[in-house]
PDB file of C-alpha atoms in Angstrom:
ATOM      1  CA  MET A   5      54.932 134.064  83.803  1.00  0.00           C
ATOM      2  CA  SER A   6      58.474 133.614  82.543  1.00  0.00           C
ATOM      3  CA  GLY A   7      57.794 132.817  78.888  1.00  0.00           C
ATOM      4  CA  GLY A   8      55.266 132.184  76.147  1.00  0.00           C
ATOM      5  CA  TRP A   9      53.820 129.048  74.608  1.00  0.00           C
ATOM      6  CA  ASN A  10      54.304 128.309  70.912  1.00  0.00           C
ATOM      7  CA  THR A  11      51.922 126.425  68.651  1.00  0.00           C
ATOM      8  CA  ILE A  12      52.520 122.684  68.300  1.00  0.00           C
ATOM      9  CA  GLU A  13      51.076 120.352  65.690  1.00  0.00           C
ATOM     10  CA  SER A  14      48.419 117.718  66.263  1.00  0.00           C
ATOM     11  CA  ASP A  15      50.781 114.908  65.383  1.00  0.00           C
ATOM     12  CA  ALA A  16      51.215 111.480  66.945  1.00  0.00           C
ATOM     13  CA  GLY A  17      55.021 111.723  66.826  1.00  0.00           C
ATOM     14  CA  VAL A  18      55.055 115.163  68.435  1.00  0.00           C
ATOM     15  CA  PHE A  19      52.730 114.127  71.259  1.00  0.00           C
ATOM     16  CA  THR A  20      54.470 110.783  71.857  1.00  0.00           C
ATOM     17  CA  TYR A  21      57.956 112.215  72.214  1.00  0.00           C
ATOM     18  CA  LEU A  22      56.646 115.229  74.145  1.00  0.00           C
ATOM     19  CA  ILE A  23      55.192 113.023  76.896  1.00  0.00           C
ATOM     20  CA  GLU A  24      58.283 110.806  76.920  1.00  0.00           C
ATOM     21  CA  LYS A  25      60.400 113.913  77.454  1.00  0.00           C
ATOM     22  CA  LEU A  26      58.120 114.765  80.402  1.00  0.00           C
ATOM     23  CA  GLY A  27      58.862 111.339  81.903  1.00  0.00           C
ATOM     24  CA  VAL A  28      55.772 109.337  80.902  1.00  0.00           C
ATOM     25  CA  LYS A  29      56.542 105.661  80.280  1.00  0.00           C
ATOM     26  CA  HIS A  30      55.001 103.067  77.944  1.00  0.00           C
ATOM     27  CA  VAL A  31      52.418 105.390  76.386  1.00  0.00           C
ATOM     28  CA  GLN A  32      52.142 106.711  72.855  1.00  0.00           C
ATOM     29  CA  PHE A  33      49.707 108.475  70.547  1.00  0.00           C
ATOM     30  CA  ALA A  34      48.278 107.048  67.346  1.00  0.00           C
ATOM     31  CA  GLU A  35      46.303 108.825  64.659  1.00  0.00           C
ATOM     32  CA  LEU A  36      42.742 107.706  63.971  1.00  0.00           C
ATOM     33  CA  VAL A  37      41.791 108.050  60.324  1.00  0.00           C
ATOM     34  CA  ALA A  38      38.169 106.961  60.731  1.00  0.00           C
ATOM     35  CA  LEU A  39      35.477 107.226  63.376  1.00  0.00           C
ATOM     36  CA  ASP A  40      35.326 103.499  63.917  1.00  0.00           C
ATOM     37  CA  ALA A  41      35.151 101.685  67.255  1.00  0.00           C
ATOM     38  CA  ASP A  42      36.923  98.606  65.898  1.00  0.00           C
ATOM     39  CA  GLU A  43      39.860 100.707  64.717  1.00  0.00           C
ATOM     40  CA  LEU A  44      40.134 102.171  68.210  1.00  0.00           C
ATOM     41  CA  ARG A  45      39.897  98.746  69.853  1.00  0.00           C
ATOM     42  CA  ALA A  46      42.694  97.472  67.612  1.00  0.00           C
ATOM     43  CA  PHE A  47      45.164  99.627  69.559  1.00  0.00           C
ATOM     44  CA  GLY A  48      44.608  97.557  72.700  1.00  0.00           C
ATOM     45  CA  ASP A  49      44.599  99.637  75.900  1.00  0.00           C
ATOM     46  CA  VAL A  50      43.112 103.050  75.034  1.00  0.00           C
ATOM     47  CA  TYR A  51      43.424 105.720  77.734  1.00  0.00           C
ATOM     48  CA  GLY A  52      41.607 108.520  75.910  1.00  0.00           C
ATOM     49  CA  VAL A  53      41.494 110.571  72.734  1.00  0.00           C
ATOM     50  CA  ILE A  54      42.594 114.092  71.822  1.00  0.00           C
ATOM     51  CA  PHE A  55      40.329 115.897  69.379  1.00  0.00           C
ATOM     52  CA  LEU A  56      41.461 118.925  67.359  1.00  0.00           C
ATOM     53  CA  PHE A  57      38.854 121.099  65.647  1.00  0.00           C
ATOM     54  CA  LYS A  58      38.331 124.572  64.266  1.00  0.00           C
ATOM     55  CA  TYR A  59      37.042 126.661  67.132  1.00  0.00           C
ATOM     56  CA  PRO A  60      34.148 129.003  66.312  1.00  0.00           C
ATOM     57  CA  THR A  61      35.644 132.460  66.940  1.00  0.00           C
ATOM     58  CA  GLY A  62      33.567 134.389  69.433  1.00  0.00           C
ATOM     59  CA  GLU A  63      31.878 131.311  70.912  1.00  0.00           C
ATOM     60  CA  ARG A  64      31.329 131.528  74.659  1.00  0.00           C
ATOM     61  CA  ALA A  65      30.535 128.888  77.243  1.00  0.00           C
ATOM     62  CA  GLY A  66      26.850 128.802  78.110  1.00  0.00           C
ATOM     63  CA  ASP A  67      24.825 127.591  81.065  1.00  0.00           C
ATOM     64  CA  ALA A  68      24.724 124.116  79.518  1.00  0.00           C
ATOM     65  CA  PRO A  69      26.903 122.413  76.888  1.00  0.00           C
ATOM     66  CA  GLN A  70      25.462 121.582  73.470  1.00  0.00           C
ATOM     67  CA  ASP A  71      25.976 117.885  74.235  1.00  0.00           C
ATOM     68  CA  GLY A  72      26.281 116.141  77.582  1.00  0.00           C
ATOM     69  CA  ALA A  73      26.019 117.856  80.978  1.00  0.00           C
ATOM     70  CA  PHE A  74      28.424 119.827  83.141  1.00  0.00           C
ATOM     71  CA  ASP A  75      29.658 117.891  86.169  1.00  0.00           C
ATOM     72  CA  HIS A  76      30.757 120.680  88.505  1.00  0.00           C
ATOM     73  CA  ASP A  77      31.606 118.252  91.309  1.00  0.00           C
ATOM     74  CA  ALA A  78      34.104 116.549  88.999  1.00  0.00           C
ATOM     75  CA  ALA A  79      35.932 119.853  88.436  1.00  0.00           C
ATOM     76  CA  SER A  80      37.620 119.423  91.803  1.00  0.00           C
ATOM     77  CA  ARG A  81      37.601 115.621  91.986  1.00  0.00           C
ATOM     78  CA  LEU A  82      39.393 115.118  88.655  1.00  0.00           C
ATOM     79  CA  PHE A  83      42.464 116.833  87.295  1.00  0.00           C
ATOM     80  CA  PHE A  84      40.695 119.593  85.393  1.00  0.00           C
ATOM     81  CA  ALA A  85      42.481 122.839  84.584  1.00  0.00           C
ATOM     82  CA  ALA A  86      41.060 125.991  83.048  1.00  0.00           C
ATOM     83  CA  GLN A  87      42.908 127.139  79.940  1.00  0.00           C
ATOM     84  CA  THR A  88      44.482 130.461  80.854  1.00  0.00           C
ATOM     85  CA  ILE A  89      46.885 130.990  77.972  1.00  0.00           C
ATOM     86  CA  GLN A  90      46.785 130.732  74.194  1.00  0.00           C
ATOM     87  CA  ASN A  91      48.619 127.863  72.452  1.00  0.00           C
ATOM     88  CA  ALA A  92      48.834 125.650  75.546  1.00  0.00           C
ATOM     89  CA  CYS A  93      45.679 123.637  74.804  1.00  0.00           C
ATOM     90  CA  GLY A  94      47.442 120.743  73.034  1.00  0.00           C
ATOM     91  CA  THR A  95      49.646 119.910  75.998  1.00  0.00           C
ATOM     92  CA  GLN A  96      46.803 120.688  78.396  1.00  0.00           C
ATOM     93  CA  ALA A  97      44.562 118.181  76.595  1.00  0.00           C
ATOM     94  CA  LEU A  98      47.098 115.365  76.733  1.00  0.00           C
ATOM     95  CA  LEU A  99      47.758 116.075  80.422  1.00  0.00           C
ATOM     96  CA  SER A 100      43.998 115.908  81.019  1.00  0.00           C
ATOM     97  CA  VAL A 101      44.147 112.286  79.918  1.00  0.00           C
ATOM     98  CA  LEU A 102      47.442 111.301  81.520  1.00  0.00           C
ATOM     99  CA  LEU A 103      46.930 112.881  84.938  1.00  0.00           C
ATOM    100  CA  ASN A 104      43.473 111.334  85.242  1.00  0.00           C
ATOM    101  CA  LYS A 105      44.891 107.909  84.383  1.00  0.00           C
ATOM    102  CA  ASP A 106      47.886 107.887  86.704  1.00  0.00           C
ATOM    103  CA  GLY A 107      46.571 104.698  88.310  1.00  0.00           C
ATOM    104  CA  GLU A 108      46.975 102.960  84.938  1.00  0.00           C
ATOM    105  CA  ILE A 109      49.878 104.987  83.524  1.00  0.00           C
ATOM    106  CA  ASP A 110      53.355 105.685  84.889  1.00  0.00           C
ATOM    107  CA  VAL A 111      53.393 109.466  84.400  1.00  0.00           C
ATOM    108  CA  GLY A 112      56.832 109.843  85.952  1.00  0.00           C
ATOM    109  CA  LYS A 113      58.125 111.745  88.957  1.00  0.00           C
ATOM    110  CA  GLU A 114      57.820 115.308  87.593  1.00  0.00           C
ATOM    111  CA  LEU A 115      54.199 115.084  86.448  1.00  0.00           C
ATOM    112  CA  ARG A 116      53.169 113.143  89.537  1.00  0.00           C
ATOM    113  CA  GLU A 117      54.617 115.861  91.762  1.00  0.00           C
ATOM    114  CA  PHE A 118      52.967 118.549  89.619  1.00  0.00           C
ATOM    115  CA  LYS A 119      49.575 116.861  89.998  1.00  0.00           C
ATOM    116  CA  GLU A 120      50.009 116.484  93.761  1.00  0.00           C
ATOM    117  CA  PHE A 121      51.015 120.143  94.072  1.00  0.00           C
ATOM    118  CA  ALA A 122      47.980 121.391  92.110  1.00  0.00           C
ATOM    119  CA  ALA A 123      45.470 118.828  93.392  1.00  0.00           C
ATOM    120  CA  GLU A 124      43.724 121.109  95.891  1.00  0.00           C
ATOM    121  CA  PHE A 125      43.650 124.169  93.606  1.00  0.00           C
ATOM    122  CA  PRO A 126      40.488 125.301  91.812  1.00  0.00           C
ATOM    123  CA  PRO A 127      40.549 124.843  87.985  1.00  0.00           C
ATOM    124  CA  GLU A 128      41.566 128.474  87.326  1.00  0.00           C
ATOM    125  CA  LEU A 129      44.597 128.240  89.617  1.00  0.00           C
ATOM    126  CA  ARG A 130      45.499 124.823  88.223  1.00  0.00           C
ATOM    127  CA  GLY A 131      45.521 126.392  84.763  1.00  0.00           C
ATOM    128  CA  GLU A 132      47.794 129.201  85.944  1.00  0.00           C
ATOM    129  CA  THR A 133      50.086 126.690  87.631  1.00  0.00           C
ATOM    130  CA  LEU A 134      50.302 124.630  84.453  1.00  0.00           C
ATOM    131  CA  SER A 135      50.940 127.698  82.309  1.00  0.00           C
ATOM    132  CA  ASN A 136      53.763 128.787  84.616  1.00  0.00           C
ATOM    133  CA  SER A 137      55.480 125.407  84.821  1.00  0.00           C
ATOM    134  CA  ASP A 138      58.915 125.894  83.275  1.00  0.00           C
ATOM    135  CA  LEU A 139      59.326 122.158  82.699  1.00  0.00           C
ATOM    136  CA  ILE A 140      56.017 121.684  80.881  1.00  0.00           C
ATOM    137  CA  ARG A 141      56.257 124.929  78.888  1.00  0.00           C
ATOM    138  CA  GLU A 142      59.846 124.364  77.769  1.00  0.00           C
ATOM    139  CA  THR A 143      59.128 120.759  76.808  1.00  0.00           C
ATOM    140  CA  HIS A 144      56.034 121.883  74.862  1.00  0.00           C
ATOM    141  CA  ASN A 145      57.984 124.622  73.061  1.00  0.00           C
ATOM    142  CA  SER A 146      60.788 122.224  72.130  1.00  0.00           C
ATOM    143  CA  PHE A 147      58.328 120.554  69.739  1.00  0.00           C
ATOM    144  CA  ALA A 148      57.090 123.753  68.073  1.00  0.00           C
ATOM    145  CA  ARG A 149      57.939 124.202  64.414  1.00  0.00           C
ATOM    146  CA  SER A 150      60.758 126.689  64.008  1.00  0.00           C
ATOM    147  CA  SER A 151      59.840 129.912  62.184  1.00  0.00           C
ATOM    148  CA  PRO A 152      62.186 132.850  61.537  1.00  0.00           C
ATOM    149  CA  PHE A 153      59.309 135.152  60.638  1.00  0.00           C
ATOM    150  CA  ILE A 154      56.650 134.865  63.375  1.00  0.00           C
ATOM    151  CA  ASP A 155      56.972 135.411  67.098  1.00  0.00           C
ATOM    152  CA  GLU A 156      54.167 133.098  68.123  1.00  0.00           C
ATOM    153  CA  THR A 157      54.533 134.018  71.782  1.00  0.00           C
ATOM    154  CA  GLN A 158      53.262 137.514  70.980  1.00  0.00           C
ATOM    155  CA  ARG A 159      50.599 136.600  68.444  1.00  0.00           C
ATOM    156  CA  THR A 160      46.924 137.050  69.321  1.00  0.00           C
ATOM    157  CA  ALA A 161      43.999 135.682  67.335  1.00  0.00           C
ATOM    158  CA  THR A 162      41.591 137.938  65.474  1.00  0.00           C
ATOM    159  CA  ALA A 163      38.065 137.316  64.259  1.00  0.00           C
ATOM    160  CA  ASP A 164      39.422 136.548  60.784  1.00  0.00           C
ATOM    161  CA  ASP A 165      41.880 133.878  61.942  1.00  0.00           C
ATOM    162  CA  ASP A 166      41.296 130.138  61.798  1.00  0.00           C
ATOM    163  CA  VAL A 167      41.593 129.192  65.463  1.00  0.00           C
ATOM    164  CA  TYR A 168      42.040 125.548  66.419  1.00  0.00           C
ATOM    165  CA  HIS A 169      41.461 123.956  69.791  1.00  0.00           C
ATOM    166  CA  PHE A 170      42.366 120.659  71.475  1.00  0.00           C
ATOM    167  CA  ILE A 171      40.098 118.849  73.925  1.00  0.00           C
ATOM    168  CA  ALA A 172      40.337 115.450  75.606  1.00  0.00           C
ATOM    169  CA  TYR A 173      37.905 112.588  76.152  1.00  0.00           C
ATOM    170  CA  ALA A 174      38.482 109.752  78.615  1.00  0.00           C
ATOM    171  CA  ALA A 175      36.584 107.211  80.695  1.00  0.00           C
ATOM    172  CA  ILE A 176      37.275 108.203  84.298  1.00  0.00           C
ATOM    173  CA  ASP A 177      35.639 106.755  87.409  1.00  0.00           C
ATOM    174  CA  GLY A 178      32.926 105.057  85.340  1.00  0.00           C
ATOM    175  CA  THR A 179      31.985 108.148  83.320  1.00  0.00           C
ATOM    176  CA  LEU A 180      32.867 109.362  79.820  1.00  0.00           C
ATOM    177  CA  TYR A 181      34.200 112.888  80.332  1.00  0.00           C
ATOM    178  CA  GLU A 182      34.965 115.668  77.897  1.00  0.00           C
ATOM    179  CA  LEU A 183      37.791 117.786  79.307  1.00  0.00           C
ATOM    180  CA  ASP A 184      37.932 121.230  77.738  1.00  0.00           C
ATOM    181  CA  GLY A 185      39.816 123.985  79.533  1.00  0.00           C
ATOM    182  CA  LEU A 186      37.586 126.646  77.948  1.00  0.00           C
ATOM    183  CA  GLN A 187      34.523 125.193  79.655  1.00  0.00           C
ATOM    184  CA  PRO A 188      33.632 125.792  83.319  1.00  0.00           C
ATOM    185  CA  ALA A 189      33.652 122.093  84.265  1.00  0.00           C
ATOM    186  CA  PRO A 190      34.150 118.596  82.838  1.00  0.00           C
ATOM    187  CA  ILE A 191      31.272 117.512  80.600  1.00  0.00           C
ATOM    188  CA  SER A 192      29.720 114.120  81.332  1.00  0.00           C
ATOM    189  CA  HIS A 193      28.548 111.993  78.426  1.00  0.00           C
ATOM    190  CA  GLY A 194      27.152 109.210  80.575  1.00  0.00           C
ATOM    191  CA  ALA A 195      28.326 105.983  82.138  1.00  0.00           C
ATOM    192  CA  CYS A 196      31.390 104.432  80.533  1.00  0.00           C
ATOM    193  CA  THR A 197      34.069 101.904  81.470  1.00  0.00           C
ATOM    194  CA  PRO A 198      37.470 101.722  79.760  1.00  0.00           C
ATOM    195  CA  THR A 199      36.195  98.643  77.910  1.00  0.00           C
ATOM    196  CA  ASP A 200      33.127 100.549  76.706  1.00  0.00           C
ATOM    197  CA  PHE A 201      35.126 103.621  75.689  1.00  0.00           C
ATOM    198  CA  PRO A 202      35.792 102.765  71.999  1.00  0.00           C
ATOM    199  CA  ALA A 203      32.102 102.176  71.326  1.00  0.00           C
ATOM    200  CA  LYS A 204      30.805 105.100  73.370  1.00  0.00           C
ATOM    201  CA  ILE A 205      33.225 107.799  72.243  1.00  0.00           C
ATOM    202  CA  ILE A 206      32.415 107.401  68.530  1.00  0.00           C
ATOM    203  CA  PRO A 207      28.811 108.723  68.646  1.00  0.00           C
ATOM    204  CA  VAL A 208      29.936 111.601  70.890  1.00  0.00           C
ATOM    205  CA  LEU A 209      32.528 112.609  68.302  1.00  0.00           C
ATOM    206  CA  GLN A 210      30.046 112.158  65.461  1.00  0.00           C
ATOM    207  CA  ARG A 211      27.603 114.525  67.154  1.00  0.00           C
ATOM    208  CA  ARG A 212      30.406 117.022  67.703  1.00  0.00           C
ATOM    209  CA  ILE A 213      31.418 116.965  64.053  1.00  0.00           C
ATOM    210  CA  ALA A 214      27.780 117.182  62.949  1.00  0.00           C
ATOM    211  CA  ARG A 215      27.628 120.731  64.371  1.00  0.00           C
ATOM    212  CA  TYR A 216      29.803 121.889  61.487  1.00  0.00           C
ATOM    213  CA  PRO A 217      28.883 122.426  57.824  1.00  0.00           C
ATOM    214  CA  SER A 218      29.038 119.219  55.798  1.00  0.00           C
ATOM    215  CA  GLY A 219      32.112 120.366  53.884  1.00  0.00           C
ATOM    216  CA  GLU A 220      34.220 121.000  56.996  1.00  0.00           C
ATOM    217  CA  ILE A 221      37.045 118.450  57.185  1.00  0.00           C
ATOM    218  CA  ARG A 222      39.559 120.206  59.429  1.00  0.00           C
ATOM    219  CA  PHE A 223      39.521 117.731  62.286  1.00  0.00           C
ATOM    220  CA  ASN A 224      42.223 115.537  63.772  1.00  0.00           C
ATOM    221  CA  LEU A 225      41.882 112.704  66.245  1.00  0.00           C
ATOM    222  CA  LEU A 226      44.701 111.095  68.230  1.00  0.00           C
ATOM    223  CA  ALA A 227      44.301 108.096  70.502  1.00  0.00           C
ATOM    224  CA  CYS A 228      46.348 107.897  73.692  1.00  0.00           C
ATOM    225  CA  VAL A 229      47.289 104.215  73.944  1.00  0.00           C
ATOM    226  CA  ARG A 230      49.723 101.800  75.542  1.00  0.00           C
ATOM    227  CA  ASP A 231      53.036 101.641  73.653  1.00  0.00           C
ATOM    228  CA  LEU A 232      52.290  99.514  70.580  1.00  0.00           C
ATOM    229  CA  ARG A 233      55.810  98.071  70.656  1.00  0.00           C
ATOM    230  CA  LEU A 234      55.035  96.416  73.999  1.00  0.00           C
ATOM    231  CA  ARG A 235      51.859  94.957  72.531  1.00  0.00           C
ATOM    232  CA  ALA A 236      53.770  93.578  69.539  1.00  0.00           C
ATOM    233  CA  ARG A 237      56.400  91.976  71.800  1.00  0.00           C
ATOM    234  CA  GLU A 238      53.729  90.356  73.977  1.00  0.00           C
ATOM    235  CA  PHE A 239      52.076  88.824  70.900  1.00  0.00           C
ATOM    236  CA  GLY A 240      55.409  87.802  69.386  1.00  0.00           C
ATOM    237  CA  ASP A 241      54.589  89.924  66.355  1.00  0.00           C
ATOM    238  CA  GLU A 242      58.033  90.569  64.866  1.00  0.00           C
ATOM    239  CA  ASP A 243      56.644  92.260  61.746  1.00  0.00           C
ATOM    240  CA  GLY A 244      54.447  94.514  63.850  1.00  0.00           C
ATOM    241  CA  LEU A 245      57.377  95.369  66.131  1.00  0.00           C
ATOM    242  CA  GLU A 246      59.582  96.236  63.152  1.00  0.00           C
ATOM    243  CA  GLU A 247      56.802  98.412  61.750  1.00  0.00           C
ATOM    244  CA  GLN A 248      56.466 100.299  65.041  1.00  0.00           C
ATOM    245  CA  GLU A 249      60.231 100.806  65.284  1.00  0.00           C
ATOM    246  CA  ASP A 250      60.180 102.234  61.752  1.00  0.00           C
ATOM    247  CA  VAL A 251      57.385 104.592  62.788  1.00  0.00           C
ATOM    248  CA  ARG A 252      59.438 105.753  65.770  1.00  0.00           C
ATOM    249  CA  ALA A 253      62.479 106.384  63.579  1.00  0.00           C
ATOM    250  CA  LYS A 254      60.334 108.429  61.206  1.00  0.00           C
ATOM    251  CA  TRP A 255      58.932 110.464  64.115  1.00  0.00           C
ATOM    252  CA  LEU A 256      62.422 111.179  65.437  1.00  0.00           C
ATOM    253  CA  TRP A 257      63.522 112.443  62.030  1.00  0.00           C
ATOM    254  CA  GLU A 258      60.430 114.642  61.608  1.00  0.00           C
ATOM    255  CA  ASN A 259      60.798 116.074  65.107  1.00  0.00           C
ATOM    256  CA  SER A 260      64.443 116.932  64.444  1.00  0.00           C
ATOM    257  CA  LEU A 261      63.407 118.812  61.303  1.00  0.00           C
ATOM    258  CA  ARG A 262      60.809 120.785  63.268  1.00  0.00           C
ATOM    259  CA  ARG A 263      63.547 122.251  65.440  1.00  0.00           C
ATOM    260  CA  HIS A 264      65.302 123.902  62.501  1.00  0.00           C
ATOM    261  CA  ASN A 265      64.322 126.480  59.937  1.00  0.00           C
ATOM    262  CA  PHE A 266      65.996 126.234  56.553  1.00  0.00           C
ATOM    263  CA  VAL A 267      65.754 129.848  55.399  1.00  0.00           C
ATOM    264  CA  GLY A 268      69.477 130.417  55.901  1.00  0.00           C
ATOM    265  CA  PHE A 269      70.313 127.199  54.066  1.00  0.00           C
ATOM    266  CA  VAL A 270      68.038 128.073  51.136  1.00  0.00           C
ATOM    267  CA  GLY A 271      69.485 131.582  51.011  1.00  0.00           C
ATOM    268  CA  GLU A 272      73.052 130.258  50.868  1.00  0.00           C
ATOM    269  CA  LEU A 273      72.045 127.709  48.235  1.00  0.00           C
ATOM    270  CA  LEU A 274      70.493 130.437  46.092  1.00  0.00           C
ATOM    271  CA  LYS A 275      73.621 132.575  46.490  1.00  0.00           C
ATOM    272  CA  GLY A 276      75.725 129.663  45.307  1.00  0.00           C
ATOM    273  CA  VAL A 277      73.544 129.109  42.247  1.00  0.00           C
ATOM    274  CA  VAL A 278      73.615 132.803  41.332  1.00  0.00           C
ATOM    275  CA  LYS A 279      77.393 132.939  41.835  1.00  0.00           C
ATOM    276  CA  ALA A 280      77.887 129.928  39.574  1.00  0.00           C
ATOM    277  CA  LYS A 281      75.681 131.461  36.867  1.00  0.00           C
ATOM    278  CA  LEU A 282      77.606 134.736  37.062  1.00  0.00           C
ATOM    279  CA  GLU A 283      80.976 133.034  36.858  1.00  0.00           C
ATOM    280  CA  LYS A 284      79.878 131.088  33.785  1.00  0.00           C
ATOM    281  CA  GLY A 285      78.310 134.148  32.161  1.00  0.00           C
ATOM    282  CA  GLU A 286      74.913 132.470  32.198  1.00  0.00           C
ATOM    283  CA  TYR A 287      73.092 134.786  34.600  1.00  0.00           C
ATOM    284  CA  ASP A 288      71.245 136.937  32.030  1.00  0.00           C
ATOM    285  CA  ALA A 289      70.186 133.892  30.014  1.00  0.00           C
ATOM    286  CA  TRP A 290      69.004 132.166  33.214  1.00  0.00           C
ATOM    287  CA  VAL A 291      66.854 135.179  34.195  1.00  0.00           C
ATOM    288  CA  GLN A 292      65.461 135.414  30.646  1.00  0.00           C
ATOM    289  CA  GLU A 293      64.572 131.723  30.657  1.00  0.00           C
ATOM    290  CA  SER A 294      62.810 132.093  34.007  1.00  0.00           C
ATOM    291  CA  GLN A 295      60.785 135.058  32.740  1.00  0.00           C
ATOM    292  CA  GLU A 296      59.742 133.138  29.614  1.00  0.00           C
ATOM    293  CA  ARG A 297      58.610 130.187  31.708  1.00  0.00           C
ATOM    294  CA  MET A 298      56.534 132.513  33.878  1.00  0.00           C
ATOM    295  CA  VAL A 299      54.852 133.980  30.793  1.00  0.00           C
ATOM    296  CA  GLU A 300      54.119 130.454  29.530  1.00  0.00           C
ATOM    297  CA  ARG A 301      52.553 129.424  32.850  1.00  0.00           C
ATOM    298  CA  ARG A 302      50.359 132.532  32.920  1.00  0.00           C
ATOM    299  CA  GLU A 303      49.220 131.950  29.340  1.00  0.00           C
ATOM    300  CA  LYS A 304      48.452 128.319  30.113  1.00  0.00           C
ATOM    301  CA  ALA A 305      46.440 129.341  33.173  1.00  0.00           C
ATOM    302  CA  ARG A 306      44.557 131.929  31.100  1.00  0.00           C
ATOM    303  CA  ARG A 307      43.684 129.355  28.444  1.00  0.00           C
ATOM    304  CA  LEU A 308      42.597 126.850  31.085  1.00  0.00           C
ATOM    305  CA  GLY A 309      40.355 129.455  32.725  1.00  0.00           C
ATOM    306  CA  THR A 310      38.774 130.338  29.377  1.00  0.00           C
ATOM    307  CA  ALA A 311      38.127 126.669  28.615  1.00  0.00           C
ATOM    308  CA  MET A 312      36.428 126.151  31.990  1.00  0.00           C
ATOM    309  CA  GLU A 313      34.183 129.170  31.383  1.00  0.00           C
ATOM    310  CA  ASP A 314      33.226 127.787  27.938  1.00  0.00           C
ATOM    311  CA  ASP A 315      32.406 124.387  29.484  1.00  0.00           C
ATOM    312  CA  ALA A 316      30.245 126.033  32.150  1.00  0.00           C
ATOM    313  CA  ALA A 317      28.380 128.012  29.502  1.00  0.00           C
TER     314      ALA A 317
END
């Protein structure tokens, strides 16, 4: 393998521009803020969903999944790749939807050729092939948040880390499948057409979330849908089209910020402030003022803590 995979965020703008950079046309991601079938239907054509959750460290695949049933025949019939490398699961999940919907989606020349090349491989070799694809890895890494402090390509998880994992759900060949590269095969959740998908995926997700303690809220759900700008144009919805263009502009700006770290900028800014204070003879007074403010904040926090203890008593 010629390089590592960095962590990317579960973000609709990241995933949308990532797949566009890979050559996918007329597809985007949209965040779901509620487990509601009507909200999902409102997007129009829904190709699948990507679910991010906190992965129980130490959990291992068993003989049967906790929900649904393994479909080992589908492991070769569908595009299903084993996850063979850390940090690749976000891109692997979105490819699990796209490459199983290439009859409905224009995935572009590069991904189509990649799928054809790996089609006859077993899931483990497909996963290795995906992990070693320079195009897919470099595109994935181009959307990682820049950090001057952590080499994420060398980082390994420990039992004390919060580990997050992406999986995909899609209606494929009349069945609702869960596609998780850490499992030995696709998991069937029963018969499902694309039309049925919004209604049938919600209870599956609800059961998944119900496995966690009631206070756990660290979940994220993205819908893979047809470009909402096309839908707005077809309906003659000028306001909706303008709203979607504004969303795209916001995503572009956020993605550009992700590519840069601002430590150097902040350092130079701080140097400039210090230099100005020194030149004006205000440095000592500035430091003294900062120290006094710190003492005030600590005293305020102490008083607040004492008041809360008195209230509890």
